[in-house]
XYZ file of C-alpha atoms in Angstrom:
571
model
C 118.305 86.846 94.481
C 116.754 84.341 92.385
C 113.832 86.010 91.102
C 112.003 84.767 87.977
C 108.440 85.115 86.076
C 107.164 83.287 83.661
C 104.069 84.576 82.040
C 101.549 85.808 79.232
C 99.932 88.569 78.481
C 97.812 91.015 75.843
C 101.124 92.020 74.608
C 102.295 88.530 73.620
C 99.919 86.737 72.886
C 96.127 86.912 71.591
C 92.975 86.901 72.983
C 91.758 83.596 72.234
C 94.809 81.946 74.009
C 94.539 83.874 77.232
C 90.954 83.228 77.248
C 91.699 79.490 77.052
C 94.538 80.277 79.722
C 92.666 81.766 82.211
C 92.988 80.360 85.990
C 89.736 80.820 88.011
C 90.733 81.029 92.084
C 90.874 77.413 92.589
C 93.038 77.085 89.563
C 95.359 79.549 91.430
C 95.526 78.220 94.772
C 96.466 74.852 93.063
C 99.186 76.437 91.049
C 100.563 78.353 93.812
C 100.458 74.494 95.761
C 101.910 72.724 92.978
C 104.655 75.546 92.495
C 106.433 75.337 96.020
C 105.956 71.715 96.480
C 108.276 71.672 93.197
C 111.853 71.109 93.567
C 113.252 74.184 92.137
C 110.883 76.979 93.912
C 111.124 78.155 97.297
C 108.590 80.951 97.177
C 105.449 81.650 94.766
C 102.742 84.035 93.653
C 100.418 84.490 90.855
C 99.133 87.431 89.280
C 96.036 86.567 87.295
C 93.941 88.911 85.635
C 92.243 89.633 82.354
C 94.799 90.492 80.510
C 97.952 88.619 82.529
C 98.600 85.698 83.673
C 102.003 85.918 85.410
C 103.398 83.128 88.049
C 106.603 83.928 90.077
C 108.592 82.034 92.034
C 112.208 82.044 94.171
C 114.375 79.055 92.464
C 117.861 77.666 92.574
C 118.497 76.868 89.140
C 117.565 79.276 86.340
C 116.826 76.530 83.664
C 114.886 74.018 85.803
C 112.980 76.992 87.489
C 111.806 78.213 83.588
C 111.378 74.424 82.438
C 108.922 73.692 85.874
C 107.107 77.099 85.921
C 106.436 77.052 82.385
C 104.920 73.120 82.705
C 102.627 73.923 85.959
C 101.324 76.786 83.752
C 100.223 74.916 81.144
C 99.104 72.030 83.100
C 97.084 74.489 85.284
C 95.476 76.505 82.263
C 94.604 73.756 80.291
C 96.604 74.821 77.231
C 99.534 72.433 75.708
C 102.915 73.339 76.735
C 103.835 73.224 72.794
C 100.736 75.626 72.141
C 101.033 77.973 74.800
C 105.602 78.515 75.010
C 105.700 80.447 71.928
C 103.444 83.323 73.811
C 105.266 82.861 76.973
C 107.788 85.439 78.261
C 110.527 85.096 81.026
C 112.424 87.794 83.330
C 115.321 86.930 85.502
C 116.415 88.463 88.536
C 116.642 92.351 88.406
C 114.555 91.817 85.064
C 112.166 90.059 86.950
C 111.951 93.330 89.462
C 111.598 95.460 86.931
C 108.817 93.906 85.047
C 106.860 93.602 88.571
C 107.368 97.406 89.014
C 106.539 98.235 85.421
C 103.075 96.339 85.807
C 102.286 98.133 89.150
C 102.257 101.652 87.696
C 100.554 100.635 84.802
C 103.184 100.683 82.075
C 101.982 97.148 80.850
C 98.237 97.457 81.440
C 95.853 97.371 78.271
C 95.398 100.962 79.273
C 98.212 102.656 79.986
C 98.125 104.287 83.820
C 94.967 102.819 84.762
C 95.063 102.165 88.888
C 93.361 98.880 88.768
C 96.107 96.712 88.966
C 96.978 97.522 92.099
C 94.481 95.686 93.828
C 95.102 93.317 91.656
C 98.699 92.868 92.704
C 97.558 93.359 96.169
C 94.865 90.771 96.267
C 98.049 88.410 94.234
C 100.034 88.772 97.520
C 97.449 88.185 99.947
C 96.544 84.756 98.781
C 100.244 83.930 98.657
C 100.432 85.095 102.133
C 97.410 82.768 102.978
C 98.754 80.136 101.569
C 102.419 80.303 103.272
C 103.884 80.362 99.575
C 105.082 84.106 99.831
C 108.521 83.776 102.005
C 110.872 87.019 102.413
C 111.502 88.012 98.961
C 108.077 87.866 97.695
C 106.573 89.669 100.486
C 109.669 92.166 99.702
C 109.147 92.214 96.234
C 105.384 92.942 95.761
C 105.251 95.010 99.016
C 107.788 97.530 97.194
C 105.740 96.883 93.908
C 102.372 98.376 95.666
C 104.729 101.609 96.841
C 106.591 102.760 93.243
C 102.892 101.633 91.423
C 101.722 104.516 94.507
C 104.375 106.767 94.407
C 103.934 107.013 90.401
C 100.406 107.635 90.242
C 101.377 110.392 93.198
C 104.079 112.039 91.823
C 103.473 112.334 87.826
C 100.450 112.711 85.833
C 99.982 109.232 84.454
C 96.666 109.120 85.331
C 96.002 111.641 82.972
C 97.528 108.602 80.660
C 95.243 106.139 81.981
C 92.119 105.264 83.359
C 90.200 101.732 83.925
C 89.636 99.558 81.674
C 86.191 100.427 82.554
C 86.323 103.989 81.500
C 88.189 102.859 78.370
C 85.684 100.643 77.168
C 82.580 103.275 77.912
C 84.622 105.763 75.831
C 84.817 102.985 73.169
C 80.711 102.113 73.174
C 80.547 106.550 73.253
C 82.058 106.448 69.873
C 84.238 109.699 70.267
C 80.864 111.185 72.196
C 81.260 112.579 75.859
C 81.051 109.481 78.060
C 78.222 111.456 80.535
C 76.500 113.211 77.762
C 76.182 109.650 76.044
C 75.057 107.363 79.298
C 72.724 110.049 80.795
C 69.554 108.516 81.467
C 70.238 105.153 80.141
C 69.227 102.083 81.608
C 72.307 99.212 82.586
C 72.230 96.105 83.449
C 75.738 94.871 85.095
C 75.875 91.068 84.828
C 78.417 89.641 87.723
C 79.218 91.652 91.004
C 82.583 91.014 91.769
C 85.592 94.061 91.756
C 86.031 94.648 88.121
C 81.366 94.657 87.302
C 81.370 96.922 90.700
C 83.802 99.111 89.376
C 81.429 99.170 86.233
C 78.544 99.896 88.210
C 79.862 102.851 90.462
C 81.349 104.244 87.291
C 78.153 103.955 85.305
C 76.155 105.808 88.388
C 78.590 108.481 88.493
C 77.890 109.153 84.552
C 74.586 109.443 85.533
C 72.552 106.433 84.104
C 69.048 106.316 85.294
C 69.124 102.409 86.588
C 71.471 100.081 87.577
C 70.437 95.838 87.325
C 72.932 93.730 89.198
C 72.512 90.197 88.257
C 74.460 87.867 89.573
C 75.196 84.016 91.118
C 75.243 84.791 94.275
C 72.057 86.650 95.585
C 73.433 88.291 98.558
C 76.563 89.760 96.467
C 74.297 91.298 93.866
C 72.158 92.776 96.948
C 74.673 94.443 98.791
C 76.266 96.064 95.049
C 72.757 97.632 94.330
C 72.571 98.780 98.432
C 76.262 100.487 98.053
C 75.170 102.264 94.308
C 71.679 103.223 96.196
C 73.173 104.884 99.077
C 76.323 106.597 97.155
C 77.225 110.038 97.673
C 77.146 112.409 94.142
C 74.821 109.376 92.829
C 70.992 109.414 91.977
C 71.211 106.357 90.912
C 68.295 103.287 90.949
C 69.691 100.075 91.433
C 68.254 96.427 92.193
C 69.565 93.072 92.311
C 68.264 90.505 89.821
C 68.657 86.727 89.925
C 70.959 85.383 86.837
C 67.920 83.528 84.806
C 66.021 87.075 85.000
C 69.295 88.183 82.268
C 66.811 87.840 79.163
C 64.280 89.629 80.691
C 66.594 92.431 81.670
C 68.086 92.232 78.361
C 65.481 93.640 76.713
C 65.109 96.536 78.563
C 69.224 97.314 79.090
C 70.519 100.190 77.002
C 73.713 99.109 77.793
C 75.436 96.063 79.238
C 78.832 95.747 80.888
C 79.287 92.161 81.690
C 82.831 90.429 84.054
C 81.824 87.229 85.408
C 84.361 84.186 86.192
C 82.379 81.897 83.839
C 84.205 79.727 81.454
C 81.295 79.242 79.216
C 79.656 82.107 77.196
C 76.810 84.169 79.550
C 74.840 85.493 76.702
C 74.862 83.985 73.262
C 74.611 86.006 69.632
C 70.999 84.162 69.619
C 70.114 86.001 72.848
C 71.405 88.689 72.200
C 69.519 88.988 69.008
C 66.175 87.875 70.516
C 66.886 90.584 73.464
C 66.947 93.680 70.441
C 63.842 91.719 68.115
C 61.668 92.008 71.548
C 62.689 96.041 71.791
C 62.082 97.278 68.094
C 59.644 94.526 67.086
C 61.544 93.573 64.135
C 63.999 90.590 63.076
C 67.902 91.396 63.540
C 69.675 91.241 60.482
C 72.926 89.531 60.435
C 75.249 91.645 58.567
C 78.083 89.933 56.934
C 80.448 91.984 54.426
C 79.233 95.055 55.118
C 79.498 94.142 58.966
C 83.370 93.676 57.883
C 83.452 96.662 55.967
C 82.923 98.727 58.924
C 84.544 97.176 61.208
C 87.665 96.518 59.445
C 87.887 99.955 57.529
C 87.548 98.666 54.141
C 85.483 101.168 52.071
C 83.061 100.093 48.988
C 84.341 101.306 45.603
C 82.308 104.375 44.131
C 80.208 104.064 41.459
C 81.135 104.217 38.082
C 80.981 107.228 36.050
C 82.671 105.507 32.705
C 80.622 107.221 29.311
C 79.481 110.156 30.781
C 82.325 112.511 30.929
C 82.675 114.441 27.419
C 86.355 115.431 26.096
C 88.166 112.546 28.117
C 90.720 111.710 26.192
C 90.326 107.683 27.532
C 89.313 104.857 25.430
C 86.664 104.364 27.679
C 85.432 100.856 26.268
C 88.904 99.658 27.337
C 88.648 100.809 31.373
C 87.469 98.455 33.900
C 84.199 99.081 35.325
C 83.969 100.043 39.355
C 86.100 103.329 38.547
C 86.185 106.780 38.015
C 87.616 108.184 34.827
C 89.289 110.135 37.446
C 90.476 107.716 39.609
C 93.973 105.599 39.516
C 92.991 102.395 37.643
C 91.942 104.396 34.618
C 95.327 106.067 34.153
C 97.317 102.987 34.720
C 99.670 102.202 31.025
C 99.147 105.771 29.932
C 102.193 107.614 27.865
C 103.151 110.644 29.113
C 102.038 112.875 26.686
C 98.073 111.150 27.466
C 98.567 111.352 31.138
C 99.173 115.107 30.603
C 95.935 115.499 28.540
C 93.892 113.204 31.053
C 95.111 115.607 33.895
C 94.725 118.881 31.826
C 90.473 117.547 31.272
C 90.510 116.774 34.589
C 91.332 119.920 36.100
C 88.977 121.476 33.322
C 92.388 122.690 31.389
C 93.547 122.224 28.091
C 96.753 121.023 26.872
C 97.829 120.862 22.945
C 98.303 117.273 22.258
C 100.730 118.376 19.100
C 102.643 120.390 21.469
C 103.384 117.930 23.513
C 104.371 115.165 20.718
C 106.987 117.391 19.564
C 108.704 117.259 23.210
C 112.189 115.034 22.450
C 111.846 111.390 23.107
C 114.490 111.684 25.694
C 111.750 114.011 27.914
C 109.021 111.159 27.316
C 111.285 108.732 28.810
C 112.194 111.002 31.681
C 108.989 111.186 32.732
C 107.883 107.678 32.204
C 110.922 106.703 33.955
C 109.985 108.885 37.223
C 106.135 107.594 36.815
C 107.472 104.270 37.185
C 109.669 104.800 39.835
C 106.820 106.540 41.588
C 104.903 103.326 40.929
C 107.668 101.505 41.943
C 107.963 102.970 45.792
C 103.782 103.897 46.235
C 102.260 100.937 43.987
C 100.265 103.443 42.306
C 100.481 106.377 39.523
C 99.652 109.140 41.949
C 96.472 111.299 40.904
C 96.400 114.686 39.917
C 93.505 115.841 42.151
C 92.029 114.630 45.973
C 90.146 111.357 45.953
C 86.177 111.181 45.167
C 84.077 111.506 48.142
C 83.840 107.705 49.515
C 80.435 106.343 50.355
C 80.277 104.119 53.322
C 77.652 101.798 53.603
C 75.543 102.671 55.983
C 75.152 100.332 59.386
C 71.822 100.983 62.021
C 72.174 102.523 65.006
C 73.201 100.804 68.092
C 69.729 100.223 70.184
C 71.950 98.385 72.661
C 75.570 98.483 73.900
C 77.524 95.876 75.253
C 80.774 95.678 76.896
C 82.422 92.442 77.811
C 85.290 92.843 80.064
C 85.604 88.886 81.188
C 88.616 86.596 79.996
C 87.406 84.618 78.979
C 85.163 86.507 76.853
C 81.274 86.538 78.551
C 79.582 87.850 75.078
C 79.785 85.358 72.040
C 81.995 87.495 69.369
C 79.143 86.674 66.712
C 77.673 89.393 68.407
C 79.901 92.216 66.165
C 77.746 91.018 63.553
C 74.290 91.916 64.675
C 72.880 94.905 62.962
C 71.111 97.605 65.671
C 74.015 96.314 68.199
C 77.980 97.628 69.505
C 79.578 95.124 70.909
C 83.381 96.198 72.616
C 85.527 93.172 73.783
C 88.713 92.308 75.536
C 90.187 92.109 71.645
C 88.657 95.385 70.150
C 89.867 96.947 73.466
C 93.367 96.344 72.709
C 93.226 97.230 69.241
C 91.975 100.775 70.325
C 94.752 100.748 73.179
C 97.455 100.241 70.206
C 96.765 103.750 68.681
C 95.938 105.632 72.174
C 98.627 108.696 72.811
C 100.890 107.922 75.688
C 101.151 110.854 78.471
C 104.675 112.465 78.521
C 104.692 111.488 82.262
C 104.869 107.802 81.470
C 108.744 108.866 80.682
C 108.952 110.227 84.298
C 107.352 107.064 85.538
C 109.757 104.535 84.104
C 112.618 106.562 85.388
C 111.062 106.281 88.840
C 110.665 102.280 87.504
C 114.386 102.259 86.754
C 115.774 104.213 90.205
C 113.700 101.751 92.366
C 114.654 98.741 90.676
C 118.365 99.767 91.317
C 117.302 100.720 94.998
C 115.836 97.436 95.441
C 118.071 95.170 94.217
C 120.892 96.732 96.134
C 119.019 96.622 99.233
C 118.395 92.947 98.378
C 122.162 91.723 97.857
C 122.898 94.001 101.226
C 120.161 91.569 102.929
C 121.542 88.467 101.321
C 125.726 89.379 103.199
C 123.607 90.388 106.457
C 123.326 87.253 108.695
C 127.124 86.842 107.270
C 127.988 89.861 108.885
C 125.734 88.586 112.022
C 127.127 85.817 112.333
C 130.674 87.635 112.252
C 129.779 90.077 114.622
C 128.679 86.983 117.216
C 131.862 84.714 116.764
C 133.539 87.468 117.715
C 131.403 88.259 120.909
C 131.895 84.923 121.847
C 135.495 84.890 121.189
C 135.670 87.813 123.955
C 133.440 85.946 126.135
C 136.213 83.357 126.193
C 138.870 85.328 126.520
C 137.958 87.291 129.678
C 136.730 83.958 131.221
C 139.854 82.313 130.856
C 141.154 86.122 132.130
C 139.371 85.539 135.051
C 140.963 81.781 135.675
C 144.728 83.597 135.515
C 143.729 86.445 137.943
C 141.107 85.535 140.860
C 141.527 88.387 142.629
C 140.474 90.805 139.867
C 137.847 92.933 140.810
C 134.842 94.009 139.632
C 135.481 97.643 138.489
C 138.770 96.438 136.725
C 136.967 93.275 135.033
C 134.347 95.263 133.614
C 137.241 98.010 132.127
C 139.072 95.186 130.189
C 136.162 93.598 129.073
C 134.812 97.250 127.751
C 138.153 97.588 126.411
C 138.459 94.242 124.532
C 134.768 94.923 122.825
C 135.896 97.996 121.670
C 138.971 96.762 120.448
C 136.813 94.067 118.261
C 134.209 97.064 117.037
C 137.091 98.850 115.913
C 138.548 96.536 114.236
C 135.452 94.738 112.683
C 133.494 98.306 111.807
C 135.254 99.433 108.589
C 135.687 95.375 106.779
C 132.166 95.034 107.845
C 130.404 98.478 106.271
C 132.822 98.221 103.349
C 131.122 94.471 102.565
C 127.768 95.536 102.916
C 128.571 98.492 100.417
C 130.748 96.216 97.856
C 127.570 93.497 98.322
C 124.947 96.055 97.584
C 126.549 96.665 94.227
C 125.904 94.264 91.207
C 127.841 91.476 91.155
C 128.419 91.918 95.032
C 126.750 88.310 95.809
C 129.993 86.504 96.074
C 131.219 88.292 99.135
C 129.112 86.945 101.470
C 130.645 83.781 100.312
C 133.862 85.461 100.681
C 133.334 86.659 104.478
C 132.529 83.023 105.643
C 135.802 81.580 103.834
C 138.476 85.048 105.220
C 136.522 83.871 109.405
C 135.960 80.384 108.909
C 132.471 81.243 109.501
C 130.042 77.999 110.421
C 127.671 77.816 107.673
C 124.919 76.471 110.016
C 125.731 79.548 112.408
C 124.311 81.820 109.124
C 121.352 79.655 108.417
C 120.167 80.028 111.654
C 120.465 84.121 111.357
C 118.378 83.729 108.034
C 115.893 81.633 109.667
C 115.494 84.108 112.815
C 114.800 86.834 110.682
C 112.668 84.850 108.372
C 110.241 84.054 110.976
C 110.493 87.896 112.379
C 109.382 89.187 108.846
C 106.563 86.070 108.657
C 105.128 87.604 112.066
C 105.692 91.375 110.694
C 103.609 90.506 107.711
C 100.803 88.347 109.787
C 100.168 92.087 111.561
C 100.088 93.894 107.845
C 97.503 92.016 106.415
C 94.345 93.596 106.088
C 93.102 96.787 103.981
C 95.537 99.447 102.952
């Protein structure tokens, strides 16, 4: 097996590169062209979505494979080789396997568990397949791939892990609210109609908005969405199809909008946007800047000031910076001991005899000055001596519209985060959230049903590789009987039938025998790792032709080429 992947993803590198990165389909089908045709691949596939972009091939050299996959990537994607290799990863062989395995149950998705990507990996080996790039171990490879990604959503919980991406980002516009509770009679409008914006739609109907908009590029697309969400089961649900220049229109009557379209320009700008939410509440958007950043990136304003108003501090209070507390950490900072022990005393509304405390021996002083600053030291504060002062956040409109782009790259312009009256959740903030998300204890039991198929494949994979060896064994020595009762025949004429056929029985036999235990022993030693070199070995111990096991490979090369021709088609 020589197995390898080069690829990206949301967990090396960042957003703005795979949105540069990303391969529409024609982008694909010339990758996939460009791959084979090169010298070191025999095989290819890409798995492209909006968070991966993954391209694997079947090569003969492990350095020339990495150095041509890696090139065809970047030429393909439109990002510099020099930019784009530092985000780049690479698995090898039973690496490779593993990685392909991982990804179909979900370990590696944004969300952890979620089921998408197995249509995903599906619809990857389908347009291999229809493009003659996906030989045997390909078709092998993500075949097996689509059964552990269904045998781990089937036999653990790690759907209770994940969900879609979809359901992820709803719960991120909810805001910690129930996802139902929060769309119930809301209006959508769903800009794009292909799998990912359909699997928006059905799963806004089914959290029971009032109306569905489908706009889209192609009429008929959009038409036939809004037909399937009318006449759902466990949906009451109104939905209609919408040209794409009817968007600002639609805009301003969306509560929320889940957009996934295969542009590479932005669909709706921070101006539309804007203009969309100033035609619903009659009044101009403001364009929030720090306090914008405040929110979003958890800094917190500083409370007000409450220096010269607290009687009996023992604090030179012309001498503290203004912004803080007389309780707070900046106005104990360079106290001695003995003051910090009469500032903590007024603060907890106590008393403490500042003579009493002078006549404490110098050595206690610089004990506890000594611990202070080692506290310091390790925290990079004097802790305080009571909880924190209430913090006051500043205060941000509510959301009059909600808007979730799911597109790589990104559909909504990013200025949009700053528009006051407006939540905006991205590809980005999705995988920020995903970081701190608790993992299911069944994603354990998944990767050790990751780690007993890889082992189960690869073994059955190096058994393949010594099988047309041991064919081609098992037909020299048919034909080596062959001759041998021929040239029987030419010593004794008058042998009859009945006795002919007993020798001959009696010579296979003797060959079976012989050739049965050398030849299930191989295929055993072979299936282990390192077992590659005894096909190698078989050909030298029989003087096998090499041609003669070519031509075995070949036969069942086109065999699994016809099997696969009948399994295409929906699961």
């Amino acid at each position: 097996m020589s197995l390898l992947v080069v690829g990206l993803s949301h967990r090396s590198a960042p957003v703005s590169v795979l949105e540069r990165a990303a391969l529409n389909a024609d982008a694909q089908i010339k990758l996939l062209q460009d791959t084979v045709a090169a010298e070191p691949a025999t095989e290819a596939a890409v798995l492209a979505t909006c968070n991966r972009i993954e391209l694997y091939a079947d090569v003969d050299k492990f350095h020339a494979g990495v150095a041509e996959l890696s090139t065809l990537l970047a030429q393909h994607s439109g990002v510099g080789l020099d930019e784009l290799t530092p985000y780049l990863y690479v698995h090898y062989e039973d690496r490779a396997v593993h990685h392909l395995f991982s990804v179909a149950c979900g370990l590696d998705s944004m969300v952890v568990g979620e089921g998408q990507i197995l249509g995903q990996i599906k619809d990857s080996l389908a347009k291999a397949q229809d493009l003659h790039s996906a030989g045997r171990l390909l078709n092998d490879l993500f075949q097996q791939a689509l059964r552990v990604g269904k045998r781990a959503h089937s036999e653990t919980g790690i759907d209770r892990a994940g969900q879609s991406l979809v359901t992820f980002g709803l719960e991120q516009l909810a805001v910690g609210a129930d996802v139902q509770d929060w769309a119930l009679g809301k209006k959508a409008l769903v800009i794009g109609a292909g799998s990912m914006s359909s699997l928006a739609a059905a799963t806004l109907a089914r959290a029971g908005v009032a109306e569905i908009v489908i706009a889209n590029r192609t009429a008929d697309r959009a038409e036939r969405l809004a037909e399937i969400l009318t006449e759902g089961d466990g949906t009451d649900v109104a939905a209609r199809a919408v040209p794409m220049d009817s968007v600002p229109v639609e805009l301003t009557r969306a509560d929320v909008v889940v957009s996934c379209t295969g542009a590479t320009g932005l669909v709706l700008s921070a101006e539309a946007v804007a203009a969309a939410v100033e035609g619903r509440t009659g009044a101009p958007v403001a364009v929030e800047e720090n306090a914008a950043a405040a929110v979003q990136t958890g800094a917190r304003p500083l409370p007000p000031t409450s220096v010269g108003t607290e009687e009996g501090c023992p604090l030179d209070l012309s001498a503290v910076q203004q912004g803080f507390s007389v309780a707070g950490e900046a106005a104990v900072a360079g106290m001695d001991a003995a003051t910090l022990e009469q500032h903590a005393a007024w603060v907890d509304n106590g008393t403490v005899d500042r003579r009493e405390a002078a006549r404490r021996a110098p050595e206690a002083d610089a004990a506890l000055i000594t611990a202070l600053a080692a506290t310091v030291a390790t925290v990079g504060r004097i802790p305080e001596r009571r909880k924190p002062e209430p913090v006051v956040e500043a205060p941000r409109p509510a959301p009059v519209l909600f808007l979730l782009d799911l597109a790589m790259p990104r559909d909504i312009d990013a200025a949009v985060h700053r528009l006051a009256g407006v939540r905006l959740v991205d590809i980005e903030s999705l995988a920020e959230a995903s970081a701190d998300a608790p993992m299911a204890a069944d994603v354990d039991q998944v990767r050790r049903i990751v780690a007993d198929e890889v082992a189960a494949f690869g073994a059955a994979l190096r058994a393949a590789h010594i099988t047309p060896t041991v064919v081609a064994l098992r037909t020299m020595a048919a034909d080596v009987v062959a001759t041998e009762i021929a040239r029987l025949e030419g010593r004794l004429p008058a042998l009859d039938d009945k006795h002919r056929s007993e020798i001959t029985q009696t010579v296979k036999r003797v060959v079976d025998k012989l050739l049965h235990a050398p030849t299930v022993r191989v295929k055993q030693l072979a299936a282990e790792p390192g077992g590659a070199g005894y096909a190698d070995a078989l050909r030298t111990l029989f003087d096998l032709d090499q041609e003669a096991v070519a031509a075995v490979s070949r036969a069942e090369g086109a065999d699994d080429e016809s099997e696969n021709s009948k399994n295409r088609g929906p699961a």
